[in-house]
Amino acid sequence: MSDRLPSVWYPGPKQRTDQLIQLRWMFALGALLIVSMGSLLFPDSLPMPLPLAVIGVVILYNGVFLWHAHQLSVYQGDDRDQRYLSFTNVQLAADMLALTLLIHYTGGIENPFYLLYIVYVTAASILLPRKHGFLHASLATALFSGLVVAEYQGWIAHVHLEGFVSPERYTRTMYIMVVLFSMAGTLFVCAHLVSALADILRRREAELLGANLSCEVRAGELAQLNARLADLDKARSQFIRLVTHELRAPVAAIQSYLRLILDGYVPPERQREIIEKSERRAVEQLALISDLLDLARLQERREQEQPVLVDMADVLNGVSDLMQARAEDKDLLFTVEIEPDVPAVRARPEHIKQLWTNLISNGIKYTEPGGIVVVSLSQNPKYVVGVVRDTGIGMTPEQMTHLFEEFYRTEQAKAMERQGTGIGLSIVKRIIESYGGRIWVESEQGKGSKFSFALPKAES
Amino acid sequence: MKSAKILVVDDDPDFVEAMRLTLEPNGYQVVSAANGDEGMSKVATEQPDLVLLDVIMSSVLDGLRMSQRMQENAEHRRIPILMVTSIANTDYASLFPTDEYIAIDGFLSKPVAPAILLQRVTELLNR
């Protein structure tokens, strides 16, 4: 798992690399000091130029690392993390090699600074994924064992620190084996403990990061929800302002007329006419209020009033009996075509009644005398389909887009019929949609309109 | 003096009627329009001396838009506009653009008392 999390290394690949390079300057300085002190302590036994040369090489390659770190910090490729990983591996390996050489030139197994391998393995286990920690432990063990064995075998010269420990120590098989064994053991235990700890830390960090991320996602969702609520609230207050305006208009008209009569602006012979106009506005106001109540009731959607099975044909017959008289008054041809065996829908009966009433009375209202209003009821596999068609004033495509908005009435509709609240169709639409149905309209100005709706059949 | 001609632009015929009842006995000639577009063409053909303008007609800001269109024409800009609307003081306040944007000469709230209307009309015509 840790292999997949290089991007969450703490404190981040770039900062870590910079730290390593900085530490290496200090290491070089410290090594220089220690070697100088060593040369004072063992003036005859230390081959001074060689350890100094190693330290020089360390300083040199650290310069190269510094340059490469700069290159990497501006690198933008996808494999950036992978490159940082390799870079860290190379740095630590180079350091271990340099340490091995330094130890070789300063006494080999006699030099207690071989403990520094532990520091390297610890660093590798912290900085790199788990298996890399073990790789570096193996490398350290191999380098140190190689050195000790090579000196023991006489393949390379051994540097003896005069007067520090007994000169034959590096040839004592038992001693060497115990040192190498304990060293290897220490290194692997160290790699295991440290990388396990580092793993836990990385996982915690990843979890924290994930938690942060999901918090951000939640915050985003909340913000969206908030924005939607704000939109709804805005639409709602706009609607209320519109309602207020619509409610004020008739009252303002009535009040104006009454004031004119009271103040003597209306000649006696016209007073009756003006009072009749006022009365008409009062009737209009009542109709508006009752439509608004219908609308409000629809919005409340009282759950306890369960829909029942409604026979669409029954309701349509009832409504068309009432409408027949109105159509005849206007000299309209009014026909109702009902297919046999149209199934029931699940709804509240008063809703279905209102839906037919609003659609048919619109058809009658906006059709000139002599015209035709045809109502039909049929079915398709899933839906019960109702159609109200008229040869009335019709609408332009632009007007059709506003058709279902509350209070919207076309100029032609206003010119033809003073009475009208502009809410009827909006109620129809709400009813149909509340039962999972759809309504659509086809119309041509001056030719007529066709309102069609589909309501889902009740499952039997 | 030739009687002043007043254009009433309002989509409520009863309001137009009320304006007629108020203005005609006082010697004004009244013409009317039901929306902003019709109002603009009446402004051109009738050349009224004053416009009484409703705010909310076919669309919410129809009246405001008509007053702005009148401002764009050098000749129509001179015609005083008296806005008469059922907008209450606060109801629609947020719908209004900034004050300098509304090119009107006076503002009355519906319903208008006949005496006050006549007084404002006289003031604007004698300006």
Coordinates of C-alpha atoms in Angstrom, one line a residue:
Chain A
M1 CA 0.0 0.0 0.0
S2 CA 2.8 2.4 0.9
D3 CA 4.1 2.0 -2.6
R4 CA 1.1 3.7 -4.0
L5 CA 1.3 6.6 -1.7
P6 CA 4.5 8.4 -2.7
S7 CA 2.7 11.7 -3.1
V8 CA 1.7 11.8 0.5
W9 CA 5.2 11.4 1.9
Y10 CA 5.8 13.8 4.6
P11 CA 7.1 16.4 4.2
G12 CA 7.0 16.2 0.4
P13 CA 9.6 15.0 -2.1
K14 CA 11.1 18.4 -2.8
Q15 CA 11.5 19.5 0.8
R16 CA 12.9 16.1 1.7
T17 CA 15.5 16.2 -1.1
D18 CA 16.6 19.7 0.0
Q19 CA 16.9 18.4 3.5
L20 CA 19.1 15.5 2.4
I21 CA 21.4 17.8 0.5
Q22 CA 21.7 20.1 3.4
L23 CA 22.4 17.3 5.8
R24 CA 25.1 16.1 3.4
W25 CA 26.9 19.5 3.6
M26 CA 26.9 19.1 7.4
F27 CA 28.0 15.5 7.1
A28 CA 31.0 16.5 4.9
L29 CA 31.9 19.2 7.4
G30 CA 31.6 16.8 10.4
A31 CA 33.6 14.1 8.6
L32 CA 36.3 16.7 7.9
L33 CA 36.4 17.7 11.5
I34 CA 36.5 14.1 12.7
V35 CA 39.1 13.0 10.3
S36 CA 41.3 16.0 11.2
M37 CA 40.9 15.1 14.9
G38 CA 41.7 11.5 14.0
S39 CA 44.8 12.6 12.3
L40 CA 45.9 14.4 15.5
L41 CA 45.0 11.4 17.6
F42 CA 46.7 8.9 15.3
P43 CA 49.3 10.9 13.5
D44 CA 51.2 7.9 12.2
S45 CA 48.5 5.6 11.1
L46 CA 45.8 7.6 9.2
P47 CA 46.5 8.0 5.4
M48 CA 45.2 11.6 5.4
P49 CA 44.8 12.3 1.7
L50 CA 42.5 9.4 1.0
P51 CA 39.7 10.2 3.5
L52 CA 40.0 13.8 2.5
A53 CA 39.6 12.8 -1.1
V54 CA 36.4 10.8 -0.2
I55 CA 35.0 13.9 1.5
G56 CA 35.9 15.9 -1.5
V57 CA 34.0 13.5 -3.7
V58 CA 31.0 13.7 -1.4
I59 CA 31.1 17.5 -1.7
L60 CA 31.3 17.2 -5.4
Y61 CA 28.5 14.9 -5.9
N62 CA 26.4 16.9 -3.5
G63 CA 26.9 19.8 -5.9
V64 CA 25.6 17.6 -8.7
F65 CA 22.6 16.5 -6.5
L66 CA 21.9 20.2 -5.8
W67 CA 21.8 20.9 -9.5
H68 CA 19.6 17.9 -10.2
A69 CA 17.2 18.8 -7.4
H70 CA 16.8 22.1 -9.0
Q71 CA 16.0 20.4 -12.4
L72 CA 13.5 18.2 -10.7
S73 CA 11.8 21.0 -8.9
V74 CA 10.7 22.6 -12.2
Y75 CA 10.0 19.2 -13.8
Q76 CA 6.3 18.9 -14.7
G77 CA 6.0 15.3 -16.1
D78 CA 3.6 12.7 -14.8
D79 CA 6.5 10.6 -13.4
R80 CA 7.7 13.3 -11.2
D81 CA 7.1 11.4 -7.9
Q82 CA 8.8 8.4 -9.4
R83 CA 11.9 10.5 -10.3
Y84 CA 12.1 11.9 -6.8
L85 CA 11.9 8.3 -5.4
S86 CA 14.8 7.2 -7.6
F87 CA 16.7 10.3 -6.8
T88 CA 16.4 9.6 -3.0
N89 CA 17.5 6.0 -3.6
V90 CA 20.6 7.1 -5.5
Q91 CA 21.5 9.8 -2.9
L92 CA 21.3 7.3 0.0
A93 CA 23.2 4.6 -1.9
A94 CA 26.0 7.1 -2.8
D95 CA 26.2 8.2 0.8
M96 CA 26.5 4.6 2.0
L97 CA 29.2 3.9 -0.5
A98 CA 31.1 7.1 0.6
L99 CA 30.7 6.1 4.3
T100 CA 32.1 2.6 3.5
L101 CA 35.1 4.1 1.8
L102 CA 35.6 6.6 4.7
I103 CA 35.4 3.7 7.2
H104 CA 37.9 1.7 5.2
Y105 CA 40.4 4.5 5.2
T106 CA 39.9 5.2 8.9
G107 CA 40.4 1.8 10.5
G108 CA 37.7 -0.4 9.0
I109 CA 36.1 -2.6 11.7
E110 CA 38.2 -0.7 14.3
N111 CA 36.3 2.5 13.6
P112 CA 33.1 2.7 15.7
F113 CA 31.6 5.2 13.2
Y114 CA 30.3 2.2 11.3
L115 CA 27.2 2.8 13.5
L116 CA 26.4 5.5 11.1
Y117 CA 24.9 2.8 8.8
I118 CA 22.0 2.7 11.2
V119 CA 21.4 6.4 10.6
Y120 CA 21.3 5.8 6.8
V121 CA 18.9 2.8 7.1
T122 CA 16.7 4.8 9.4
A123 CA 16.6 7.7 7.0
A124 CA 15.8 5.4 4.1
S125 CA 13.0 3.7 6.0
I126 CA 11.4 7.0 6.9
L127 CA 11.8 8.6 3.5
L128 CA 11.1 5.7 1.2
P129 CA 8.4 3.0 0.8
R130 CA 8.7 0.0 3.0
K131 CA 10.6 -2.4 0.7
H132 CA 13.1 0.3 -0.1
G133 CA 14.0 0.5 3.6
F134 CA 14.9 -3.2 3.5
L135 CA 16.9 -2.7 0.3
H136 CA 19.0 -0.1 1.9
A137 CA 19.5 -2.3 5.0
S138 CA 20.7 -5.1 2.7
L139 CA 23.0 -2.7 0.8
A140 CA 24.5 -1.4 4.1
T141 CA 25.0 -5.0 5.3
A142 CA 26.6 -6.0 2.0
L143 CA 28.9 -3.0 1.9
F144 CA 30.1 -3.3 5.4
S145 CA 30.5 -7.1 5.3
G146 CA 32.3 -6.8 1.9
L147 CA 34.7 -4.3 3.4
V148 CA 35.4 -6.3 6.5
V149 CA 35.7 -9.6 4.6
A150 CA 38.0 -8.0 2.0
E151 CA 40.3 -6.7 4.7
Y152 CA 40.2 -10.0 6.5
Q153 CA 41.1 -11.8 3.4
G154 CA 43.8 -9.4 2.7
W155 CA 42.3 -8.4 -0.7
I156 CA 42.6 -4.7 0.4
A157 CA 45.0 -3.1 2.8
H158 CA 43.7 -2.7 6.4
V159 CA 44.4 0.6 8.1
H160 CA 45.3 0.1 11.8
L161 CA 44.7 2.9 14.2
E162 CA 47.8 2.8 16.3
G163 CA 47.1 2.6 20.0
F164 CA 43.3 2.6 19.7
V165 CA 42.5 -1.1 19.8
S166 CA 44.6 -4.2 19.5
P167 CA 46.1 -4.5 16.0
E168 CA 44.9 -8.0 15.2
R169 CA 41.2 -7.3 15.8
Y170 CA 40.3 -7.2 12.1
T171 CA 41.7 -10.8 11.7
R172 CA 39.6 -12.3 14.5
T173 CA 37.0 -14.4 12.8
M174 CA 34.8 -14.8 15.8
Y175 CA 34.8 -11.0 16.5
I176 CA 34.1 -10.1 12.9
M177 CA 31.2 -12.6 12.6
V178 CA 29.6 -11.3 15.8
V179 CA 30.0 -7.7 14.7
L180 CA 28.6 -8.4 11.2
F181 CA 25.7 -10.5 12.6
S182 CA 24.7 -7.9 15.2
M183 CA 25.1 -5.1 12.7
A184 CA 22.9 -6.9 10.1
G185 CA 20.4 -7.7 12.7
T186 CA 20.3 -4.1 14.0
L187 CA 19.9 -2.7 10.5
F188 CA 17.0 -5.0 9.5
V189 CA 15.2 -4.5 12.8
C190 CA 15.7 -0.8 12.4
A191 CA 14.4 -0.9 8.8
H192 CA 11.4 -2.9 9.9
L193 CA 10.4 -0.8 12.9
V194 CA 11.0 2.6 11.3
S195 CA 9.2 1.7 8.0
A196 CA 6.3 0.2 9.9
L197 CA 6.0 3.5 11.8
A198 CA 6.4 5.5 8.7
D199 CA 3.7 3.4 7.0
I200 CA 1.3 4.1 9.8
L201 CA 2.0 7.8 9.6
R202 CA 1.6 7.9 5.8
R203 CA -1.7 6.0 6.0
R204 CA -2.9 8.4 8.7
E205 CA -2.0 11.2 6.5
A206 CA -3.8 9.7 3.5
E207 CA -6.9 9.2 5.6
L208 CA -6.7 12.7 6.9
L209 CA -6.3 13.9 3.3
G210 CA -9.3 11.8 2.3
A211 CA -11.4 13.1 5.1
N212 CA -10.5 16.6 4.2
L213 CA -11.4 15.9 0.6
S214 CA -14.8 14.4 1.5
C215 CA -15.4 17.4 3.8
E216 CA -14.7 19.7 0.8
V217 CA -17.1 17.6 -1.3
R218 CA -19.8 17.9 1.3
A219 CA -19.2 21.6 1.6
G220 CA -19.6 21.9 -2.1
E221 CA -22.8 19.9 -2.1
L222 CA -24.2 22.1 0.7
A223 CA -23.2 25.2 -1.1
Q224 CA -25.1 24.0 -4.2
L225 CA -28.1 23.1 -2.1
N226 CA -28.0 26.5 -0.6
A227 CA -27.9 28.2 -3.9
R228 CA -30.9 26.2 -5.1
L229 CA -32.8 27.1 -2.0
A230 CA -31.9 30.7 -2.5
D231 CA -33.2 30.5 -6.1
L232 CA -36.4 28.9 -4.9
D233 CA -36.8 31.5 -2.3
K234 CA -36.3 34.3 -4.9
A235 CA -38.8 32.7 -7.3
R236 CA -41.2 32.4 -4.4
S237 CA -40.9 36.1 -3.3
Q238 CA -41.2 37.1 -6.9
F239 CA -44.4 35.1 -7.2
I240 CA -45.7 36.7 -4.0
R241 CA -45.0 40.2 -5.4
L242 CA -46.8 39.2 -8.6
V243 CA -49.8 37.9 -6.7
T244 CA -49.9 41.1 -4.6
H245 CA -49.9 43.1 -7.8
E246 CA -52.6 41.0 -9.3
L247 CA -54.7 41.2 -6.2
R248 CA -54.3 45.0 -6.0
A249 CA -55.3 45.7 -9.5
P250 CA -59.1 44.9 -9.3
V251 CA -59.4 46.6 -5.9
A252 CA -57.6 49.7 -7.2
A253 CA -59.9 49.8 -10.2
I254 CA -63.0 49.4 -8.0
Q255 CA -61.8 52.0 -5.6
S256 CA -61.0 54.4 -8.4
Y257 CA -64.6 54.0 -9.8
L258 CA -66.2 54.5 -6.4
R259 CA -64.1 57.6 -5.7
L260 CA -65.1 59.1 -9.1
I261 CA -68.7 58.5 -8.3
L262 CA -68.4 59.9 -4.8
D263 CA -66.5 63.0 -6.0
G264 CA -69.1 63.7 -8.7
Y265 CA -67.0 63.0 -11.7
V266 CA -69.5 60.5 -13.1
P267 CA -72.7 61.9 -14.7
P268 CA -75.8 60.2 -13.2
E269 CA -76.7 58.5 -16.5
R270 CA -73.3 56.7 -16.5
Q271 CA -73.3 55.7 -12.8
R272 CA -75.0 52.4 -13.3
E273 CA -72.5 51.4 -16.0
I274 CA -69.6 52.3 -13.8
I275 CA -71.0 50.3 -10.8
E276 CA -71.5 47.3 -13.1
K277 CA -67.9 47.5 -14.2
S278 CA -66.9 47.7 -10.5
E279 CA -69.0 44.6 -9.8
R280 CA -67.3 42.8 -12.6
R281 CA -63.9 43.5 -11.1
A282 CA -65.1 42.2 -7.8
V283 CA -66.2 39.0 -9.4
E284 CA -62.8 38.8 -11.1
Q285 CA -61.1 39.3 -7.8
L286 CA -63.2 36.4 -6.2
A287 CA -62.3 34.1 -9.1
L288 CA -58.6 35.0 -8.7
I289 CA -58.7 34.3 -5.0
S290 CA -60.3 31.0 -5.5
D291 CA -57.8 30.1 -8.2
L292 CA -55.0 31.1 -5.9
L293 CA -56.5 28.9 -3.2
D294 CA -56.6 26.0 -5.6
L295 CA -53.0 26.6 -6.4
A296 CA -52.0 26.7 -2.8
R297 CA -53.9 23.6 -2.0
L298 CA -52.0 21.8 -4.8
Q299 CA -48.7 22.9 -3.4
E300 CA -49.6 21.6 0.0
R301 CA -49.9 18.1 -1.4
R302 CA -51.6 16.8 1.7
E303 CA -50.3 13.3 2.1
Q304 CA -53.2 11.9 4.1
E305 CA -55.6 12.4 1.1
Q306 CA -54.7 9.3 -0.8
P307 CA -55.4 9.2 -4.5
V308 CA -58.2 6.9 -5.5
L309 CA -59.1 5.2 -8.8
V310 CA -60.8 7.8 -11.0
D311 CA -62.7 6.9 -14.2
M312 CA -61.6 9.7 -16.6
A313 CA -64.6 9.1 -18.9
D314 CA -67.1 9.6 -16.0
V315 CA -65.5 12.9 -15.0
L316 CA -65.3 14.1 -18.5
N317 CA -69.0 13.4 -19.2
G318 CA -69.9 15.3 -16.0
V319 CA -67.8 18.3 -17.0
S320 CA -68.9 18.4 -20.6
D321 CA -72.6 18.5 -19.6
L322 CA -71.8 21.7 -17.8
M323 CA -69.7 23.1 -20.6
Q324 CA -72.3 22.2 -23.3
A325 CA -74.5 25.1 -22.3
R326 CA -71.6 27.6 -22.4
A327 CA -70.6 26.4 -25.8
E328 CA -74.1 26.7 -27.1
D329 CA -74.4 30.3 -25.8
K330 CA -71.4 31.1 -27.9
D331 CA -72.7 29.2 -30.9
L332 CA -69.8 26.8 -30.9
L333 CA -69.8 23.2 -32.1
F334 CA -68.8 21.2 -29.1
T335 CA -68.2 17.5 -29.3
V336 CA -66.7 14.9 -27.0
E337 CA -65.2 11.7 -28.3
I338 CA -64.5 9.0 -25.6
E339 CA -62.9 5.7 -26.6
P340 CA -64.5 2.7 -24.9
D341 CA -62.7 0.9 -22.0
V342 CA -60.2 3.7 -21.1
P343 CA -58.7 2.5 -17.8
A344 CA -58.8 4.5 -14.6
V345 CA -56.0 6.7 -13.3
R346 CA -54.9 7.1 -9.7
A347 CA -55.7 10.6 -8.6
R348 CA -58.0 12.8 -6.6
P349 CA -61.4 13.2 -8.3
E350 CA -61.6 17.0 -7.8
H351 CA -58.2 17.4 -9.5
I352 CA -59.3 15.5 -12.6
K353 CA -62.5 17.5 -12.6
Q354 CA -60.6 20.8 -12.4
L355 CA -58.2 19.7 -15.1
W356 CA -61.0 19.0 -17.6
T357 CA -62.9 22.1 -16.6
N358 CA -59.9 24.5 -17.0
L359 CA -58.9 23.1 -20.4
I360 CA -62.4 22.9 -21.9
S361 CA -63.4 26.3 -20.6
N362 CA -60.3 27.8 -22.1
G363 CA -61.1 26.3 -25.4
I364 CA -64.6 27.7 -25.3
K365 CA -63.4 31.1 -24.0
Y366 CA -60.8 31.7 -26.7
T367 CA -62.8 30.4 -29.7
E368 CA -64.9 32.8 -31.8
P369 CA -68.6 32.1 -32.3
G370 CA -69.1 29.5 -35.1
G371 CA -65.9 27.7 -34.2
I372 CA -65.3 24.2 -33.0
V373 CA -64.1 22.7 -29.7
V374 CA -63.4 18.9 -29.8
V375 CA -62.5 16.9 -26.6
S376 CA -61.2 13.4 -26.9
L377 CA -60.2 10.7 -24.4
S378 CA -58.1 7.7 -25.5
Q379 CA -55.2 5.5 -24.3
N380 CA -51.8 4.2 -25.4
P381 CA -49.9 1.3 -23.7
K382 CA -48.9 3.3 -20.6
Y383 CA -51.0 6.4 -20.5
V384 CA -54.5 7.7 -20.6
V385 CA -54.5 10.6 -23.1
G386 CA -56.8 13.6 -23.2
V387 CA -57.0 16.2 -25.9
V388 CA -58.8 19.5 -26.1
R389 CA -58.7 21.0 -29.6
D390 CA -60.2 24.3 -30.7
T391 CA -60.3 26.6 -33.7
G392 CA -59.7 29.6 -31.5
I393 CA -57.3 32.5 -31.5
G394 CA -54.2 30.3 -31.0
M395 CA -50.7 31.5 -30.0
T396 CA -47.3 32.4 -31.4
P397 CA -44.4 30.2 -30.6
E398 CA -43.0 32.9 -28.3
Q399 CA -46.3 33.1 -26.4
M400 CA -46.4 29.3 -26.0
T401 CA -43.1 29.4 -24.0
H402 CA -44.8 31.5 -21.3
L403 CA -48.1 29.7 -21.5
F404 CA -47.9 27.8 -18.2
E405 CA -46.5 30.7 -16.1
E406 CA -48.7 32.1 -13.4
F407 CA -50.7 35.2 -14.5
Y408 CA -49.5 34.9 -18.1
R409 CA -52.2 35.9 -20.6
T410 CA -51.5 36.7 -24.2
E411 CA -52.5 40.1 -25.6
Q412 CA -55.0 38.4 -27.8
A413 CA -56.5 36.6 -24.9
K414 CA -56.8 39.8 -22.9
A415 CA -58.4 41.6 -25.9
M416 CA -60.9 38.8 -26.4
E417 CA -61.8 38.0 -22.8
R418 CA -61.5 40.5 -20.0
Q419 CA -62.1 37.9 -17.4
G420 CA -59.2 35.6 -16.7
T421 CA -56.6 35.2 -14.0
G422 CA -53.8 33.6 -16.0
I423 CA -53.6 30.8 -13.4
G424 CA -55.9 28.1 -14.9
L425 CA -53.2 26.5 -17.1
S426 CA -50.6 26.7 -14.4
I427 CA -53.0 24.7 -12.1
V428 CA -53.6 22.2 -14.9
K429 CA -49.9 21.7 -15.4
R430 CA -49.3 21.2 -11.7
I431 CA -52.1 18.7 -11.4
I432 CA -50.8 16.6 -14.3
E433 CA -47.2 16.7 -13.1
S434 CA -48.1 15.8 -9.6
Y435 CA -49.4 12.5 -10.9
G436 CA -46.4 11.9 -13.0
G437 CA -48.0 13.0 -16.3
R438 CA -47.2 15.4 -19.0
I439 CA -48.9 18.2 -20.9
W440 CA -48.0 19.7 -24.2
V441 CA -49.5 22.1 -26.6
E442 CA -49.6 22.7 -30.4
S443 CA -50.9 26.0 -31.6
E444 CA -50.9 28.4 -34.5
Q445 CA -51.9 32.0 -34.1
G446 CA -55.3 32.6 -35.6
K447 CA -56.0 29.0 -36.4
G448 CA -56.4 27.3 -33.0
S449 CA -54.8 25.3 -30.2
K450 CA -54.5 21.7 -29.3
F451 CA -53.8 20.8 -25.6
S452 CA -52.8 17.2 -25.0
F453 CA -52.0 15.5 -21.7
A454 CA -51.0 12.0 -20.7
L455 CA -51.6 10.6 -17.2
P456 CA -50.2 7.2 -16.1
K457 CA -52.7 4.4 -16.0
A458 CA -53.4 3.0 -12.6
E459 CA -51.6 -0.4 -12.1
S460 CA -54.3 -3.1 -11.8
Chain B
M1 CA -55.9 77.4 -26.1
K2 CA -56.1 74.0 -27.7
S3 CA -57.0 71.3 -25.2
A4 CA -54.0 69.3 -24.0
K5 CA -53.8 65.7 -25.2
I6 CA -53.0 63.0 -22.7
L7 CA -51.9 59.4 -23.5
V8 CA -52.9 56.8 -20.9
V9 CA -50.8 53.6 -21.3
D10 CA -52.3 50.8 -19.1
D11 CA -53.4 47.3 -19.7
D12 CA -56.3 47.6 -17.3
P13 CA -59.3 49.1 -19.3
D14 CA -61.0 50.1 -16.1
F15 CA -58.1 52.2 -15.1
V16 CA -58.1 53.8 -18.6
E17 CA -61.9 54.4 -18.1
A18 CA -61.3 56.0 -14.7
M19 CA -58.7 58.3 -16.2
R20 CA -61.1 59.3 -19.0
L21 CA -63.8 60.0 -16.4
T22 CA -61.4 62.2 -14.5
L23 CA -59.7 64.0 -17.3
E24 CA -62.2 64.5 -20.1
P25 CA -64.7 66.7 -18.1
N26 CA -61.7 68.9 -17.3
G27 CA -61.1 69.6 -20.9
Y28 CA -58.3 67.2 -21.7
Q29 CA -58.3 65.0 -24.7
V30 CA -57.6 61.3 -23.8
V31 CA -56.1 58.6 -26.0
S32 CA -55.0 55.2 -24.7
A33 CA -52.7 52.2 -25.3
A34 CA -52.6 48.8 -23.6
N35 CA -48.9 48.1 -23.7
G36 CA -45.5 49.6 -24.3
D37 CA -45.3 48.9 -28.0
E38 CA -48.8 50.3 -28.7
G39 CA -47.8 53.2 -26.4
M40 CA -44.7 54.0 -28.5
S41 CA -46.7 54.1 -31.7
K42 CA -49.4 56.3 -30.2
V43 CA -46.7 58.7 -28.9
A44 CA -45.6 59.0 -32.6
T45 CA -49.0 59.3 -34.2
E46 CA -50.9 61.2 -31.5
Q47 CA -48.1 63.4 -30.3
P48 CA -49.5 63.8 -26.7
D49 CA -48.6 66.6 -24.3
L50 CA -48.3 64.2 -21.4
V51 CA -48.1 60.4 -20.8
L52 CA -49.7 58.6 -17.9
L53 CA -47.8 55.3 -17.7
D54 CA -48.4 52.1 -15.9
V55 CA -45.3 50.0 -14.9
I56 CA -46.4 46.4 -15.1
M57 CA -48.2 45.5 -18.3
S58 CA -47.5 42.7 -20.7
S59 CA -44.2 42.1 -18.9
V60 CA -43.1 43.2 -15.5
L61 CA -41.1 46.2 -16.6
D62 CA -42.9 47.1 -19.8
G63 CA -43.7 50.6 -18.6
L64 CA -40.2 51.4 -17.4
R65 CA -38.8 50.2 -20.8
M66 CA -41.3 52.5 -22.6
S67 CA -40.1 55.5 -20.6
Q68 CA -36.5 54.7 -21.5
R69 CA -37.4 54.3 -25.2
M70 CA -39.0 57.7 -25.1
Q71 CA -35.8 59.2 -23.7
E72 CA -33.8 57.9 -26.7
N73 CA -35.8 60.1 -29.1
A74 CA -35.0 63.8 -29.0
E75 CA -38.6 64.8 -29.8
H76 CA -40.3 62.4 -27.4
R77 CA -37.9 63.2 -24.6
R78 CA -39.7 66.5 -24.1
I79 CA -43.1 64.9 -23.3
P80 CA -43.5 64.7 -19.5
I81 CA -44.3 61.2 -18.1
L82 CA -46.4 60.6 -15.0
M83 CA -46.0 57.1 -13.8
V84 CA -49.1 55.7 -12.2
T85 CA -48.8 52.2 -10.8
S86 CA -50.2 49.9 -8.1
I87 CA -46.6 49.2 -7.0
A88 CA -46.6 49.9 -3.3
N89 CA -43.8 51.8 -1.8
T90 CA -41.7 48.8 -0.9
D91 CA -43.2 45.9 -2.9
Y92 CA -41.4 46.3 -6.0
A93 CA -38.6 48.6 -4.8
S94 CA -36.0 45.9 -5.7
L95 CA -37.2 45.7 -9.3
F96 CA -36.5 49.3 -9.9
P97 CA -33.2 50.3 -11.5
T98 CA -31.3 53.2 -9.9
D99 CA -33.2 56.5 -9.8
E100 CA -31.3 58.3 -12.5
Y101 CA -32.2 55.4 -14.8
I102 CA -35.9 56.0 -14.6
A103 CA -36.8 58.7 -17.0
I104 CA -40.0 59.9 -15.5
D105 CA -41.3 63.2 -14.2
G106 CA -43.6 62.1 -11.5
F107 CA -44.9 59.1 -9.7
L108 CA -48.4 58.3 -8.4
S109 CA -49.7 55.2 -6.6
K110 CA -52.9 53.5 -7.7
P111 CA -55.7 54.1 -6.8
V112 CA -55.2 57.8 -7.4
A113 CA -57.5 60.3 -6.0
P114 CA -59.0 62.4 -8.9
A115 CA -58.2 65.7 -7.4
I116 CA -54.5 64.8 -6.9
L117 CA -54.2 63.4 -10.4
L118 CA -55.6 66.6 -11.9
Q119 CA -53.3 68.7 -9.8
R120 CA -50.2 66.8 -10.9
V121 CA -51.3 66.8 -14.5
T122 CA -51.8 70.6 -14.5
E123 CA -48.4 71.1 -12.8
L124 CA -46.6 69.0 -15.5
L125 CA -48.4 70.6 -18.4
N126 CA -47.6 74.1 -17.2
R127 CA -44.0 73.4 -16.5

